[in-house]
Amino acid sequence: MRMSVLGMILAGGEGTRLAPLTDQRAKPSVPFGGKYRIIDFVLSNFVNSGINSIFVLTQFKSQSLMEHIINGWNISNTQVRGSFIIPVPAQMQTQDRTWYRGTADAIYQNMHLIEDFNPDLVAVFGGDHIYKMDISQMIDFHACNNAIATVAAIPVPISEGHQFGIIQVDKDWRIVGFQEKPEHPTPLPNDKNMCLASMGNYIFNTKDMISLLKNDYEHKNSSHDFGKDIIPSLVETKRLFAYNFYSNRIPGQPASGKPYWRDVGTIKAYFEANMDLRSTSPQLDLYNDKWPIYNYHFSLPAAKFVHNEEVDTYGLPRIGKAINSIVCDGCIVSGSTVTNSVLFNSVHVHSYATVHNCILLNDVSVGEHSRIRNCIIDKHNVIPPNTVIGYDRAEDEKHYQIFPLDDHSWLTVIPKNRHSHQLELKKTLETSVPHPEKKESKE
């Protein structure tokens, strides 16, 4: 008989390294890939793996995340008994009335949900990574090894190992050592440039996990974290195993390809992961109908590209086109040029504007004759006509946050709802910035 599994998704992180995109939302709620949010990937993995009983634990800036789950992931009304995806806000359930003090404490404070459901296994997964994974394969590995707990693991460059829990395993993938974010990670035996990192995804036997969390709660010196406290305490039991993520196979995915996983925890990583999707054969295939990424869809018209014979006062034709880009529903590219970019729903790029190497989130409007390059523009921003962003670093630094891409280029990030600033900027630009096409011809 198939074991019952309860999913517990940890989605309460602040995501401070992803600011300003996380100024008004939790990291799992950050939009990604044109029409998704980061949390849609782990939720889709659970549903595609046949796990339909899921609690999503929230904490910081959780309003948009909870609305997204309620509006887009309401499966509680299906005919399958026990099917639900329910957001659970932090409620200070313990006697000392604290917010979650760590990942283990987040699960402990919601122990009543686990005890009421009474599953055989609990899958504790993070809600802030981009990847595809058949969790049922990890569950089978866990059961075959009679493990107390199983940790999903992936090789990463040793230079990045300080960001992760680092695992040492024997030939059977039994964990024999664990370092939480070490300064000097232990390399893999067969590759000194790589180390084995915990993905922060765990399978636990329910009874064992409840006992472990209750004991951890009593230790006041504990940080109440899975990576720092719970997982290291299980090494000596010899029933702690690592599951090789690279052994996971997704239907419709080439057998020779490595599974895709990205930690989009920084602005640069977020930008690069979105831009990966534009390639001819992206590592993350969003068009694989055998493992779909689910989301709810707005009732929007198809994207539109406007082209006619009209020319401006400089004799420039009004041609609407998007090249090597993702353009989502409700977008209008009206006599303008979009290249190497990702346009989320309902973006409007007005006549004679150019958008290059950008991510424009929902409801962004780019005014006529504007030139936008290397930008992430968050929702509900109105970019005035003749605006130039991404061409003058000193000027960008006066108005926005910038992030280095390499020694010569940078990302400009405009946070959500900057209407008042944009209107103020418009007055300056209209009197001080020369016509963008004339300036561009000199460069």
Coordinates of C-alpha atoms in Angstrom, one line a residue:
M1 CA 0.0 0.0 0.0
R2 CA 1.3 3.5 -0.9
M3 CA 2.4 5.5 2.1
S4 CA 0.5 8.7 2.9
V5 CA 2.5 11.9 2.5
L6 CA 1.9 15.3 3.9
G7 CA 3.7 18.3 2.3
M8 CA 4.9 21.1 4.5
I9 CA 6.3 24.0 2.4
L10 CA 8.5 26.6 4.2
A11 CA 7.6 29.9 2.5
G12 CA 8.2 32.4 5.3
G13 CA 11.7 33.7 4.3
E14 CA 12.3 37.4 4.0
G15 CA 14.6 37.0 0.9
T16 CA 16.6 40.1 1.8
R17 CA 19.2 39.4 -0.9
L18 CA 16.5 39.7 -3.5
A19 CA 15.5 43.3 -2.4
P20 CA 13.9 45.5 -3.7
L21 CA 11.8 42.8 -5.3
T22 CA 11.1 41.5 -1.8
D23 CA 10.3 44.9 -0.3
Q24 CA 6.6 44.2 -0.4
R25 CA 6.4 40.4 -0.8
A26 CA 8.0 37.2 0.5
K27 CA 10.6 35.6 -1.7
P28 CA 8.4 32.7 -2.8
S29 CA 5.9 35.2 -4.1
V30 CA 8.3 36.9 -6.4
P31 CA 7.1 36.6 -10.1
F32 CA 9.2 34.5 -12.4
G33 CA 9.3 33.4 -16.0
G34 CA 6.6 35.7 -17.4
K35 CA 3.5 34.3 -15.7
Y36 CA 4.5 32.4 -12.6
R37 CA 5.7 32.9 -9.1
I38 CA 8.6 31.2 -7.5
I39 CA 6.4 29.0 -5.3
D40 CA 4.5 27.6 -8.3
F41 CA 7.5 25.4 -9.0
V42 CA 7.5 23.5 -5.8
L43 CA 3.7 23.3 -5.7
S44 CA 3.7 21.9 -9.2
N45 CA 6.4 19.3 -8.2
F46 CA 4.2 18.1 -5.4
V47 CA 1.0 17.9 -7.5
N48 CA 2.7 16.3 -10.4
S49 CA 4.3 13.8 -8.0
G50 CA 0.8 12.8 -6.7
I51 CA 1.1 14.6 -3.4
N52 CA -2.1 16.7 -3.0
S53 CA -2.1 17.4 0.8
I54 CA 0.0 20.5 1.4
F55 CA 0.3 23.2 4.0
V56 CA 2.3 26.3 3.0
L57 CA 3.8 28.0 6.1
T58 CA 4.1 31.8 5.7
Q59 CA 5.5 34.5 7.9
F60 CA 7.1 37.7 6.5
K61 CA 5.1 39.9 4.0
S62 CA 2.8 37.1 3.3
Q63 CA -0.3 38.9 1.9
S64 CA 0.4 38.5 -1.8
L65 CA 1.6 34.9 -1.3
M66 CA -1.5 34.0 0.5
E67 CA -3.7 35.6 -2.1
H68 CA -1.9 33.8 -4.8
I69 CA -2.4 30.4 -3.2
I70 CA -6.0 31.0 -2.3
N71 CA -6.8 32.3 -5.8
G72 CA -4.7 30.0 -7.9
W73 CA -4.2 26.8 -5.9
N74 CA -7.6 26.1 -4.4
I75 CA -7.9 22.3 -4.9
S76 CA -9.8 21.7 -1.7
N77 CA -13.1 21.4 -3.7
T78 CA -11.9 18.5 -5.7
Q79 CA -13.5 15.0 -5.3
V80 CA -10.3 13.5 -4.1
R81 CA -10.4 13.1 -0.3
G82 CA -7.6 14.8 1.5
S83 CA -6.7 17.1 -1.5
F84 CA -5.8 20.6 -0.3
I85 CA -3.2 23.4 -0.6
I86 CA -3.7 25.7 2.4
P87 CA -1.6 28.7 3.4
V88 CA -0.9 28.8 7.1
P89 CA 0.2 32.1 8.6
A90 CA 2.5 32.2 11.7
Q91 CA 0.3 32.1 14.7
M92 CA 2.7 31.9 17.7
Q93 CA 1.4 28.5 18.8
T94 CA 4.0 27.9 21.5
Q95 CA 3.8 29.0 25.1
D96 CA 6.5 31.6 24.7
R97 CA 4.6 33.2 21.8
T98 CA 7.4 33.7 19.4
W99 CA 7.6 34.0 15.6
Y100 CA 9.4 31.1 13.9
R101 CA 12.9 30.9 15.2
G102 CA 14.1 28.5 12.5
T103 CA 12.9 26.0 10.0
A104 CA 12.5 23.2 12.6
D105 CA 10.5 25.6 14.9
A106 CA 8.2 26.5 12.0
I107 CA 7.2 22.8 11.7
Y108 CA 7.1 22.4 15.5
Q109 CA 4.7 25.3 15.8
N110 CA 2.4 23.6 13.3
M111 CA 2.7 20.1 14.8
H112 CA -1.1 20.0 15.4
L113 CA -1.6 20.0 11.6
I114 CA 0.6 16.9 11.2
E115 CA -0.9 15.1 14.1
D116 CA -4.5 15.7 12.8
F117 CA -3.6 14.5 9.3
N118 CA -1.5 11.6 10.7
P119 CA 0.6 10.8 7.6
D120 CA 3.2 8.1 7.3
L121 CA 5.7 10.6 5.9
V122 CA 6.2 14.4 6.0
A123 CA 7.9 16.1 3.1
V124 CA 9.4 19.4 4.3
F125 CA 10.5 21.4 1.3
G126 CA 11.5 25.0 0.8
G127 CA 9.3 27.3 -1.3
D128 CA 12.0 29.5 -2.9
H129 CA 13.9 27.6 -5.6
I130 CA 13.3 27.0 -9.3
Y131 CA 13.4 23.4 -10.3
K132 CA 11.5 20.3 -11.4
M133 CA 11.6 17.2 -9.3
D134 CA 9.5 14.0 -9.1
I135 CA 9.3 13.8 -5.3
S136 CA 7.9 10.2 -5.4
Q137 CA 11.3 9.0 -6.5
M138 CA 12.9 10.5 -3.4
I139 CA 10.2 8.9 -1.3
D140 CA 10.9 5.5 -2.8
F141 CA 14.6 5.9 -2.1
H142 CA 13.8 6.9 1.5
A143 CA 11.6 3.8 2.0
C144 CA 14.1 1.4 0.4
N145 CA 16.8 2.5 2.8
N146 CA 14.6 2.4 5.9
A147 CA 15.7 6.0 6.6
I148 CA 14.7 8.2 9.5
A149 CA 15.2 11.2 7.2
T150 CA 16.4 11.8 3.6
V151 CA 18.0 15.0 2.4
A152 CA 17.8 16.0 -1.3
A153 CA 21.4 16.9 -2.4
I154 CA 23.1 18.4 -5.4
P155 CA 26.7 19.0 -6.3
V156 CA 27.7 22.7 -6.3
P157 CA 31.0 24.5 -6.9
I158 CA 33.1 24.5 -3.8
S159 CA 33.4 28.3 -4.0
E160 CA 29.6 28.4 -3.3
G161 CA 29.6 25.8 -0.6
H162 CA 29.6 28.3 2.2
Q163 CA 26.0 29.2 1.3
F164 CA 24.7 25.7 1.9
G165 CA 24.6 22.8 4.3
I166 CA 27.4 20.5 3.0
I167 CA 27.0 16.7 3.1
Q168 CA 29.5 13.8 3.1
V169 CA 28.2 10.4 2.1
D170 CA 29.5 6.8 1.8
K171 CA 29.1 4.6 -1.3
D172 CA 25.4 3.9 -0.4
W173 CA 24.6 7.7 -0.1
R174 CA 24.4 7.3 3.7
I175 CA 25.3 10.6 5.3
V176 CA 28.5 10.3 7.4
G177 CA 29.1 14.0 7.9
F178 CA 27.3 17.3 7.7
Q179 CA 28.5 20.9 7.8
E180 CA 26.1 23.8 7.9
K181 CA 27.4 26.7 5.8
P182 CA 31.1 25.9 6.4
E183 CA 33.9 28.4 5.7
H184 CA 35.9 25.6 4.1
P185 CA 33.5 23.0 2.6
T186 CA 34.6 19.4 2.3
P187 CA 35.0 18.6 -1.5
L188 CA 33.7 15.5 -3.2
P189 CA 36.1 12.6 -3.2
N190 CA 36.2 12.4 -7.0
D191 CA 36.1 16.2 -7.7
K192 CA 38.0 18.7 -5.5
N193 CA 36.2 21.6 -7.2
M194 CA 32.7 20.5 -6.2
C195 CA 30.9 19.7 -2.9
L196 CA 27.6 18.1 -2.1
A197 CA 25.0 20.6 -0.9
S198 CA 21.7 20.1 0.8
M199 CA 18.8 21.5 -1.2
G200 CA 16.8 22.1 2.0
N201 CA 14.3 19.5 1.1
Y202 CA 13.6 16.6 3.5
I203 CA 11.5 13.5 3.8
F204 CA 10.9 12.4 7.4
N205 CA 9.1 9.4 9.0
T206 CA 6.3 11.2 10.9
K207 CA 6.8 9.6 14.3
D208 CA 10.5 10.2 14.2
M209 CA 10.2 13.8 13.2
I210 CA 7.6 14.6 15.9
S211 CA 10.0 13.1 18.5
L212 CA 13.0 15.0 17.1
L213 CA 11.1 18.3 17.1
K214 CA 9.8 18.0 20.6
N215 CA 13.3 17.2 21.9
D216 CA 14.7 20.1 19.9
Y217 CA 12.2 22.5 21.4
E218 CA 13.3 21.6 24.9
H219 CA 16.9 22.5 24.1
K220 CA 16.9 26.3 24.7
N221 CA 20.4 26.6 23.2
S222 CA 19.3 25.2 19.9
S223 CA 18.8 27.4 16.9
H224 CA 15.7 25.2 16.0
D225 CA 16.8 24.7 12.5
F226 CA 16.9 21.6 10.4
G227 CA 20.3 22.2 8.8
K228 CA 22.0 23.4 12.0
D229 CA 20.4 21.1 14.6
I230 CA 18.1 18.3 13.4
I231 CA 20.0 16.8 10.5
P232 CA 23.5 16.8 12.2
S233 CA 21.9 15.0 15.2
L234 CA 20.9 12.1 13.0
V235 CA 24.3 11.3 11.5
E236 CA 25.2 8.8 14.2
T237 CA 22.0 6.9 13.7
K238 CA 23.3 5.7 10.3
R239 CA 19.7 6.1 9.1
L240 CA 20.2 9.5 7.5
F241 CA 20.5 9.4 3.7
A242 CA 21.1 11.8 0.9
Y243 CA 19.1 11.6 -2.3
N244 CA 21.0 12.4 -5.4
F245 CA 19.0 15.0 -7.2
Y246 CA 20.8 14.3 -10.4
S247 CA 19.3 10.8 -10.4
N248 CA 15.8 12.2 -10.6
R249 CA 14.0 11.9 -13.9
I250 CA 11.1 13.9 -15.1
P251 CA 8.7 12.6 -17.9
G252 CA 9.3 14.4 -21.1
Q253 CA 12.9 15.4 -20.1
P254 CA 15.9 14.0 -22.0
A255 CA 17.4 11.1 -20.1
S256 CA 20.9 12.5 -20.7
G257 CA 20.2 15.9 -19.3
K258 CA 20.8 17.0 -15.7
P259 CA 17.8 18.1 -13.7
Y260 CA 17.5 21.9 -13.5
W261 CA 17.8 23.6 -10.1
R262 CA 18.4 27.3 -9.3
D263 CA 18.6 29.2 -6.1
V264 CA 17.4 32.6 -7.3
G265 CA 18.3 34.3 -4.0
T266 CA 20.1 37.3 -5.5
I267 CA 19.1 39.9 -8.1
K268 CA 21.8 38.6 -10.5
A269 CA 20.8 35.0 -10.1
Y270 CA 17.1 35.9 -10.5
F271 CA 17.9 37.9 -13.7
E272 CA 20.0 35.1 -15.2
A273 CA 17.4 32.4 -14.4
N274 CA 14.7 34.4 -16.2
M275 CA 17.0 35.1 -19.1
D276 CA 17.8 31.4 -19.4
L277 CA 14.2 30.8 -20.5
R278 CA 14.8 32.8 -23.8
S279 CA 17.2 30.3 -25.2
T280 CA 16.3 27.9 -28.0
S281 CA 16.5 24.9 -25.8
P282 CA 16.4 26.2 -22.2
Q283 CA 17.5 23.9 -19.4
L284 CA 14.2 24.6 -17.7
D285 CA 11.6 23.6 -20.2
L286 CA 8.3 25.3 -19.5
Y287 CA 6.7 23.7 -22.6
N288 CA 7.0 20.1 -21.3
D289 CA 3.3 19.2 -21.1
K290 CA 4.2 15.9 -19.3
W291 CA 5.4 17.9 -16.2
P292 CA 3.5 21.3 -16.4
I293 CA 4.1 24.2 -14.1
Y294 CA 0.6 25.2 -12.9
N295 CA -0.7 28.7 -12.2
Y296 CA -4.0 30.5 -12.4
H297 CA -4.4 32.6 -15.5
F298 CA -6.1 36.0 -15.8
S299 CA -8.7 36.6 -18.5
L300 CA -6.4 38.6 -20.8
P301 CA -6.2 39.0 -24.6
A302 CA -3.3 37.7 -26.6
A303 CA -0.2 39.7 -27.0
K304 CA -0.3 42.2 -29.8
F305 CA 2.4 43.7 -32.0
V306 CA 1.4 46.9 -33.8
H307 CA 3.0 47.8 -37.2
N308 CA 1.9 50.4 -39.7
E309 CA 3.4 52.8 -42.2
E310 CA 3.3 55.8 -39.9
V311 CA 6.7 57.5 -39.2
D312 CA 7.7 60.0 -36.6
T313 CA 9.3 63.4 -37.2
Y314 CA 12.7 61.8 -37.6
G315 CA 11.4 59.5 -40.4
L316 CA 11.6 56.4 -38.2
P317 CA 9.0 53.7 -39.1
R318 CA 6.5 52.5 -36.5
I319 CA 7.2 48.8 -36.2
G320 CA 6.2 46.6 -33.3
K321 CA 8.5 43.6 -32.8
A322 CA 10.0 41.3 -30.2
I323 CA 13.1 39.3 -30.9
N324 CA 14.5 36.5 -28.7
S325 CA 12.0 37.4 -26.0
I326 CA 9.1 36.0 -23.9
V327 CA 6.0 38.1 -24.3
C328 CA 3.0 37.1 -22.2
D329 CA -0.8 37.7 -22.4
G330 CA -2.2 41.2 -22.5
C331 CA 1.1 42.8 -23.8
I332 CA 1.1 45.4 -26.5
V333 CA 4.3 46.2 -28.3
S334 CA 3.2 49.2 -30.2
G335 CA 5.6 50.4 -32.9
S336 CA 8.6 49.6 -30.6
T337 CA 11.4 47.1 -30.4
V338 CA 11.9 44.5 -27.6
T339 CA 15.0 42.3 -27.7
N340 CA 16.4 39.6 -25.3
S341 CA 13.7 40.4 -22.7
V342 CA 10.9 38.9 -20.6
L343 CA 7.6 40.7 -20.6
F344 CA 5.1 39.6 -18.0
N345 CA 1.3 40.1 -18.4
S346 CA -0.1 43.4 -19.6
V347 CA 3.1 45.3 -20.4
H348 CA 2.7 48.1 -22.8
V349 CA 5.8 49.3 -24.8
H350 CA 4.8 52.5 -26.6
S351 CA 5.9 53.7 -30.0
Y352 CA 9.6 54.1 -30.9
A353 CA 10.7 52.8 -27.5
T354 CA 13.5 50.2 -27.3
V355 CA 13.7 47.6 -24.5
H356 CA 16.8 45.4 -24.4
N357 CA 17.9 42.7 -22.0
C358 CA 15.1 43.5 -19.5
I359 CA 12.5 41.9 -17.3
L360 CA 9.3 43.9 -17.1
L361 CA 6.8 42.7 -14.6
N362 CA 3.0 43.0 -14.8
D363 CA 1.4 46.3 -15.8
V364 CA 4.6 48.2 -16.7
S365 CA 4.2 50.9 -19.3
V366 CA 7.2 52.2 -21.2
G367 CA 6.7 55.6 -22.7
E368 CA 7.4 56.7 -26.3
H369 CA 11.1 57.1 -27.4
S370 CA 12.3 55.6 -24.1
R371 CA 15.4 53.4 -24.1
I372 CA 15.6 50.8 -21.4
R373 CA 18.5 48.3 -21.1
N374 CA 19.6 45.8 -18.5
C375 CA 16.6 46.5 -16.2
I376 CA 14.2 44.7 -13.9
I377 CA 11.1 46.9 -13.5
D378 CA 8.6 45.7 -10.9
K379 CA 4.9 45.8 -11.3
H380 CA 2.7 48.9 -11.8
N381 CA 5.4 51.3 -13.0
V382 CA 4.9 54.0 -15.6
I383 CA 8.1 54.9 -17.4
P384 CA 7.6 58.4 -18.9
P385 CA 8.4 59.2 -22.6
N386 CA 12.1 59.8 -23.4
T387 CA 13.3 58.0 -20.4
V388 CA 16.8 56.5 -20.7
I389 CA 17.8 53.8 -18.2
G390 CA 20.8 51.4 -18.4
Y391 CA 23.1 53.6 -20.5
D392 CA 24.6 55.9 -17.9
R393 CA 25.6 54.2 -14.7
A394 CA 26.1 57.5 -12.7
E395 CA 22.7 58.7 -13.7
D396 CA 21.0 55.4 -12.8
E397 CA 22.7 55.4 -9.4
K398 CA 21.0 58.8 -8.7
H399 CA 17.5 57.4 -9.1
Y400 CA 17.6 53.6 -8.7
Q401 CA 19.3 50.7 -7.1
I402 CA 21.9 49.1 -9.3
F403 CA 23.6 45.7 -9.1
P404 CA 26.8 44.7 -11.0
L405 CA 26.6 42.1 -13.7
D406 CA 30.3 42.1 -14.5
D407 CA 33.1 44.6 -14.7
H408 CA 31.5 46.7 -17.4
S409 CA 27.7 46.2 -17.1
W410 CA 25.1 46.6 -14.4
L411 CA 21.4 45.9 -13.6
T412 CA 19.1 48.7 -12.8
V413 CA 16.1 47.7 -10.6
I414 CA 13.0 49.8 -10.1
P415 CA 10.8 48.6 -7.3
K416 CA 7.0 48.2 -7.4
N417 CA 4.7 51.3 -7.6
R418 CA 7.2 54.1 -8.3
H419 CA 4.6 56.4 -9.9
S420 CA 5.4 59.5 -8.0
H421 CA 9.1 59.2 -8.7
Q422 CA 8.5 58.5 -12.4
L423 CA 6.4 61.6 -12.7
E424 CA 9.0 63.7 -11.1
L425 CA 11.7 62.1 -13.3
K426 CA 9.6 62.9 -16.4
K427 CA 9.9 66.6 -15.9
T428 CA 13.7 66.5 -15.7
L429 CA 14.1 64.1 -18.7
E430 CA 11.8 66.0 -21.0
T431 CA 14.0 69.1 -20.7
S432 CA 17.5 67.5 -20.4
V433 CA 17.7 64.3 -22.5
P434 CA 18.3 64.6 -26.2
H435 CA 16.3 62.4 -28.7
P436 CA 17.3 58.8 -27.9
E437 CA 17.8 57.8 -31.5
K438 CA 20.1 60.7 -32.2
K439 CA 22.2 59.9 -29.1
E440 CA 22.3 56.2 -29.9
S441 CA 23.8 56.9 -33.4
K442 CA 26.8 58.6 -31.7
E443 CA 27.6 55.6 -29.5

